[in-house]
Short mmCIF file of C-alpha atoms in Angstrom, two decimals:
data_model
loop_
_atom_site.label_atom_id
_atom_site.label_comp_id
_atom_site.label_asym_id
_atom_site.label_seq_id
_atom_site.Cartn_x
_atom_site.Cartn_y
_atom_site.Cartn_z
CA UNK A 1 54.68 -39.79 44.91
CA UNK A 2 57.09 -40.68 42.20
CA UNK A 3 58.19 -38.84 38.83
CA UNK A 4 57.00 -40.52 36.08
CA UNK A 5 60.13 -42.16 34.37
CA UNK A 6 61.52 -40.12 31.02
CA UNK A 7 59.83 -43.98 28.66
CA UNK A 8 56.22 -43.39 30.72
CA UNK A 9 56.20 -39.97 29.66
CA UNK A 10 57.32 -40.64 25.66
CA UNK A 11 54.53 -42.76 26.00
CA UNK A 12 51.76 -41.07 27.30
CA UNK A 13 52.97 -38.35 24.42
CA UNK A 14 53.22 -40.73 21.70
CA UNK A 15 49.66 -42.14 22.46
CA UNK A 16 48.27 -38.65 22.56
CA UNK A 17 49.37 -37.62 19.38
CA UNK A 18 48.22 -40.88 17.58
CA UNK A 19 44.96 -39.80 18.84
CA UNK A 20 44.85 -36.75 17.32
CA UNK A 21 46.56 -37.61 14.27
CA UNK A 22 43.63 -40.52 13.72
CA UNK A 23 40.43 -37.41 14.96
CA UNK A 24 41.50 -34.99 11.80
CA UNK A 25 41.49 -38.18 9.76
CA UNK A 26 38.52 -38.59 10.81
CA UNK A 27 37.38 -35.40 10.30
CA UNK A 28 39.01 -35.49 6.61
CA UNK A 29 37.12 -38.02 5.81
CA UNK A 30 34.02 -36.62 6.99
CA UNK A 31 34.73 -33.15 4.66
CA UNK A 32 35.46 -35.40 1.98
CA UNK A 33 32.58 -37.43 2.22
CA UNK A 34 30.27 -34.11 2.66
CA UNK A 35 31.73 -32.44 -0.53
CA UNK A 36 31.45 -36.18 -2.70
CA UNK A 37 27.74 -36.22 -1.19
CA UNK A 38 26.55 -32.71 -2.95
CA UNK A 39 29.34 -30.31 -1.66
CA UNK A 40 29.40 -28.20 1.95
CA UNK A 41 26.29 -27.11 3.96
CA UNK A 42 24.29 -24.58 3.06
CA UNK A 43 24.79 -21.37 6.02
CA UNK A 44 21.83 -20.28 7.53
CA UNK A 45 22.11 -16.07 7.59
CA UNK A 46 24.96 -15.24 5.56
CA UNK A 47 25.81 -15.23 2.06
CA UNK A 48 26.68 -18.80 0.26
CA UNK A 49 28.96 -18.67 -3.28
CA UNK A 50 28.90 -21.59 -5.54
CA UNK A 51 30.53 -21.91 -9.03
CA UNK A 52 27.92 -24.36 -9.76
CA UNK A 53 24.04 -25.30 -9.69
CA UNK A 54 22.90 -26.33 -6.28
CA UNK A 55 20.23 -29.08 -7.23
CA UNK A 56 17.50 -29.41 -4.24
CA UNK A 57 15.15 -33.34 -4.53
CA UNK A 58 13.14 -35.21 -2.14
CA UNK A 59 11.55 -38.36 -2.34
CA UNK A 60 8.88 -37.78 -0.01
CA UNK A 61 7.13 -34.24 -0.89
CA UNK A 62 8.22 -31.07 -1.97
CA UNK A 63 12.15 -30.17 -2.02
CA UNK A 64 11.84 -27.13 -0.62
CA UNK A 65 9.31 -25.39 1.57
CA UNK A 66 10.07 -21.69 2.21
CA UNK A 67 8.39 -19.43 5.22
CA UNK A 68 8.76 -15.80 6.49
CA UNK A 69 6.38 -13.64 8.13
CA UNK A 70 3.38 -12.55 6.10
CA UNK A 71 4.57 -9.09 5.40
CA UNK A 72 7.60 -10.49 3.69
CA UNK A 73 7.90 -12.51 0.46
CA UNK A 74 8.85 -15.81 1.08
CA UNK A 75 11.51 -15.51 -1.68
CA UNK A 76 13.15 -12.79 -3.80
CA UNK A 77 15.55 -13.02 -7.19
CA UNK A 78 17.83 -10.93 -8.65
CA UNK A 79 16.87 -11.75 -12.47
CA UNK A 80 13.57 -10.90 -14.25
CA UNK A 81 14.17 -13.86 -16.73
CA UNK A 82 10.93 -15.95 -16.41
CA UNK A 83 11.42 -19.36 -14.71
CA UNK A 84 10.13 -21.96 -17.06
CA UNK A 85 7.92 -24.29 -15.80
CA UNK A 86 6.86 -22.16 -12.98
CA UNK A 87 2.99 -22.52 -11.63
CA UNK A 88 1.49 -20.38 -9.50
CA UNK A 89 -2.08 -20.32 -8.32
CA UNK A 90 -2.48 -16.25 -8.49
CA UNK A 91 -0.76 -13.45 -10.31
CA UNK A 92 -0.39 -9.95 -8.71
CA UNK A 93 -2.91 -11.17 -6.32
CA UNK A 94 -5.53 -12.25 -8.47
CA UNK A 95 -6.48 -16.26 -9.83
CA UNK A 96 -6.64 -16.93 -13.63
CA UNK A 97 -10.38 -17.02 -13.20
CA UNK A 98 -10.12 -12.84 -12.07
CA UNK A 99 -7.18 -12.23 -14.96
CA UNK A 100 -9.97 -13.45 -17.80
CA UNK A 101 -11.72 -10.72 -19.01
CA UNK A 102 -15.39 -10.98 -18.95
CA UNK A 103 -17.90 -10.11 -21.06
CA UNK A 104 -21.20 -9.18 -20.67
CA UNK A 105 -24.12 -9.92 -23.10
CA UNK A 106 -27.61 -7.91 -22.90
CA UNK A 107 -30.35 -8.31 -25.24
CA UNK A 108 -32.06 -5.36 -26.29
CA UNK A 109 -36.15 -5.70 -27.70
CA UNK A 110 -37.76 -8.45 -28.84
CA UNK A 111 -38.41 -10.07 -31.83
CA UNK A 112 -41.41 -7.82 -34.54
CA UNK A 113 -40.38 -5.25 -32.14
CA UNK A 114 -39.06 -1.63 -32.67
CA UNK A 115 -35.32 -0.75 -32.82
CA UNK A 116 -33.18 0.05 -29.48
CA UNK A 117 -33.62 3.77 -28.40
CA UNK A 118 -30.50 5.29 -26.84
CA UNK A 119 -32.56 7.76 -24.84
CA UNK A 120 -34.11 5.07 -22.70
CA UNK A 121 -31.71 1.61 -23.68
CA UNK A 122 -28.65 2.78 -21.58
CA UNK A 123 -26.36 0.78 -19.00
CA UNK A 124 -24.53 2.21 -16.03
CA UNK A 125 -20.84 1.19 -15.89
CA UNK A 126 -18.02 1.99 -13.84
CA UNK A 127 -15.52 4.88 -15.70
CA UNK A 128 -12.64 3.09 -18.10
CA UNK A 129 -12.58 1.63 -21.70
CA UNK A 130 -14.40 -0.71 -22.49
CA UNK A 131 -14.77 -2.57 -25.90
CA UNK A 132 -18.90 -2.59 -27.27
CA UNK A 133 -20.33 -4.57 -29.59
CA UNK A 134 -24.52 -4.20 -31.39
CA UNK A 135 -25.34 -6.68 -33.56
CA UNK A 136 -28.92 -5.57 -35.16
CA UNK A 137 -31.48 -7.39 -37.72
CA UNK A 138 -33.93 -5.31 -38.97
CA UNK A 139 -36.20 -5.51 -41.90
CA UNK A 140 -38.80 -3.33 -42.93
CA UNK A 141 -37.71 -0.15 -42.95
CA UNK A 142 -34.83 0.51 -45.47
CA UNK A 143 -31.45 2.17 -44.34
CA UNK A 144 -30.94 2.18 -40.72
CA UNK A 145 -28.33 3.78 -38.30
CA UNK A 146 -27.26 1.96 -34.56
CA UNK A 147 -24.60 3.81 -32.37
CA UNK A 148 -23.25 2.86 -29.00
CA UNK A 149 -21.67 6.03 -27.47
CA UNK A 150 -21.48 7.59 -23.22
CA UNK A 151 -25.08 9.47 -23.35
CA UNK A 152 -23.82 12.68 -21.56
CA UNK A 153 -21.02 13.09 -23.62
CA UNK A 154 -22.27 12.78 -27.21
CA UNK A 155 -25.57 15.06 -26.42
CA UNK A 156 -22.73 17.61 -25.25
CA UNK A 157 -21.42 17.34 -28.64
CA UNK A 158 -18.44 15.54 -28.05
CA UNK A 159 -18.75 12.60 -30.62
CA UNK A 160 -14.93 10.98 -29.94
CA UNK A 161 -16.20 8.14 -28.29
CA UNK A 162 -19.36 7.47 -30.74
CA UNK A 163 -18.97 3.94 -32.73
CA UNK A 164 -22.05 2.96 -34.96
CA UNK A 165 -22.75 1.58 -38.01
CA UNK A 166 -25.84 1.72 -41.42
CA UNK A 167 -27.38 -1.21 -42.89
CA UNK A 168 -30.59 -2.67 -44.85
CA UNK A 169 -30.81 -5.41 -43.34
CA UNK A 170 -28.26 -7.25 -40.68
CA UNK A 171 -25.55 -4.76 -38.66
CA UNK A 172 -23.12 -5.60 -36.85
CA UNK A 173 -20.21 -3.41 -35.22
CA UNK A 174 -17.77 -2.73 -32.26
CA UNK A 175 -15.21 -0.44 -30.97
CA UNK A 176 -13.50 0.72 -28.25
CA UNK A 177 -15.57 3.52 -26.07
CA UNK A 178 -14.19 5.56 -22.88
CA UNK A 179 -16.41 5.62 -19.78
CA UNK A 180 -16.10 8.52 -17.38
CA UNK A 181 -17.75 8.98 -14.11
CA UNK A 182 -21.35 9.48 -14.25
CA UNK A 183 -22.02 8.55 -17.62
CA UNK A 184 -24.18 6.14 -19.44
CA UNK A 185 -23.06 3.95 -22.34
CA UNK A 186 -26.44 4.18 -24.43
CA UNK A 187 -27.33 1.72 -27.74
CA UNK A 188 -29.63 2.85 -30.03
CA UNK A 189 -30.62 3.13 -33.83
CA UNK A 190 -32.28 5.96 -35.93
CA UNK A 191 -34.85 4.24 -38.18
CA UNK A 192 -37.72 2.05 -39.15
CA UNK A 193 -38.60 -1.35 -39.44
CA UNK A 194 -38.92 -4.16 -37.02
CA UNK A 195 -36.16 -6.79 -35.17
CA UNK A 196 -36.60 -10.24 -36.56
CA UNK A 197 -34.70 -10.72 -33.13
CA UNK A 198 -33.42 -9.25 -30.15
CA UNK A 199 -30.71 -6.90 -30.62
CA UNK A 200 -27.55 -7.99 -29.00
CA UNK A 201 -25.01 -6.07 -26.84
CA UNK A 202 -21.42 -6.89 -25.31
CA UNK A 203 -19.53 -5.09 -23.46
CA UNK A 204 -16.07 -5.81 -22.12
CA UNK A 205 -13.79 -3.92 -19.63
CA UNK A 206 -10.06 -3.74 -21.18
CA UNK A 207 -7.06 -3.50 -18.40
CA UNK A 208 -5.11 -1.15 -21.06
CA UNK A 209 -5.41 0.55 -24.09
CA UNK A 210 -4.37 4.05 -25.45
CA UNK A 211 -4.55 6.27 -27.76
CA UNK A 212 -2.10 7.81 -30.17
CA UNK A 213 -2.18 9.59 -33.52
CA UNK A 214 -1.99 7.40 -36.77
CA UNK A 215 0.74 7.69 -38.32
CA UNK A 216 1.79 9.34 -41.66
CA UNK A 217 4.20 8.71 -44.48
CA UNK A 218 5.27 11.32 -47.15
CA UNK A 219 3.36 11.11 -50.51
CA UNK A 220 4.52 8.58 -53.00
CA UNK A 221 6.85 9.48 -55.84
CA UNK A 222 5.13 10.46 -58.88
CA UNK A 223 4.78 7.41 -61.14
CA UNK A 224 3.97 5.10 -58.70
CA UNK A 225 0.58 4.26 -58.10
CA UNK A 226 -1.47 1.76 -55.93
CA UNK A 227 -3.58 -0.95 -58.00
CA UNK A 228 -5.91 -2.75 -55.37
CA UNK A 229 -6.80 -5.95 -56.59
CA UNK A 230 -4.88 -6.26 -60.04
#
């Protein structure tokens, strides 16, 4: 076998080296291309930096479909800035039909019959505040009284959570009454006379509310006075 003469082998090097000289032009101009079409690739399991917004679209479908295994969230943020725009089908686990609050509306007598009685007109409700409403018309009988109040409670003489209201004629009242366990909100009136329709009742359980003590301002400076309606 021959050596290869000293102009084969400048050859054979000189060919070589074009060859790689025109592969990382090629692969230039692939990088180039990838950062004028949106920028680099997004890394699967690591950390990705940008100085800009990445911008996600899709002709066909949703842009982006994110999975994990159901005892993860399928994605967390680092801001608690609300996304406009943003829908969502449930809301700490419930649907907008759960999140409305709902009220219920009982009738209480009939109509040329006698006022409610709390001793025997009473509802049975899970413990926690609830807003009540009584709308009453009576005629008849003169001045009239209607309460809404937990039974147990106010007999024990605790009146706190006692709302009512006195009319002639047409009452109508609400507030906000606290429900503990074993209890029964009650409705009834002390008086005479007859409905000229059934008494009506809501009642609607509130998420929140508390309670706090109103507050006060120091007295006003002598002189100054308060003139209601002038």
């Amino acid at each position: 076998m021959q050596n290869p003469t000293p102009t084969r082998t400048r050859s054979t090097v000189r060919t070589a080296a074009l060859v790689a000289v025109a592969a990382l032009g090629l692969a230039t101009a692939a990088n180039t291309a990838s950062y004028a079409a949106g920028g680099p690739s997004v890394g699967l399991g690591r950390a990705n930096h940008s100085a800009h917004t990445t911008s996600i679209s899709s002709t066909h479908g949703p842009a982006l479909s994110l999975r994990s295994r159901p005892s993860s969230p399928s994605l967390a943020v680092s801001s608690t800035k609300q996304v406009a725009r943003l829908n969502a089908s449930m809301v700490g686990g419930k649907t907008a039909a759960a999140l409305e609050p709902t009220t219920k509306v009982y009738s209480l007598g009939t109509t040329g019959g006698a006022l409610p009685n709390y001793t025997t007109d009473q509802l049975t409700v899970a413990p926690g505040l609830y807003r009540v409403g009584v709308t009453v018309i009576n005629s008849g009988g003169g001045t009239y009284n209607c309460y809404a109040f937990p039974f147990e409670e106010v007999f024990a003489g605790n009146y706190a959570n006692l709302i009512g209201g006195q009319s002639t004629f047409i009452m109508s009242f609400q507030g906000v009454v606290k429900m503990s366990a074993g209890q029964h909100l009650a409705v009834g009136c002390e008086g005479s006379g007859t409905l000229q329709a059934p008494a009506r009742v809501t009642v609607q359980k509130l998420s929140a509310a508390s309670t706090t003590t109103f507050p006060t301002r120091s007295a006003p400076k002598a002189g100054r006075h308060l003139h209601i309606g002038q």
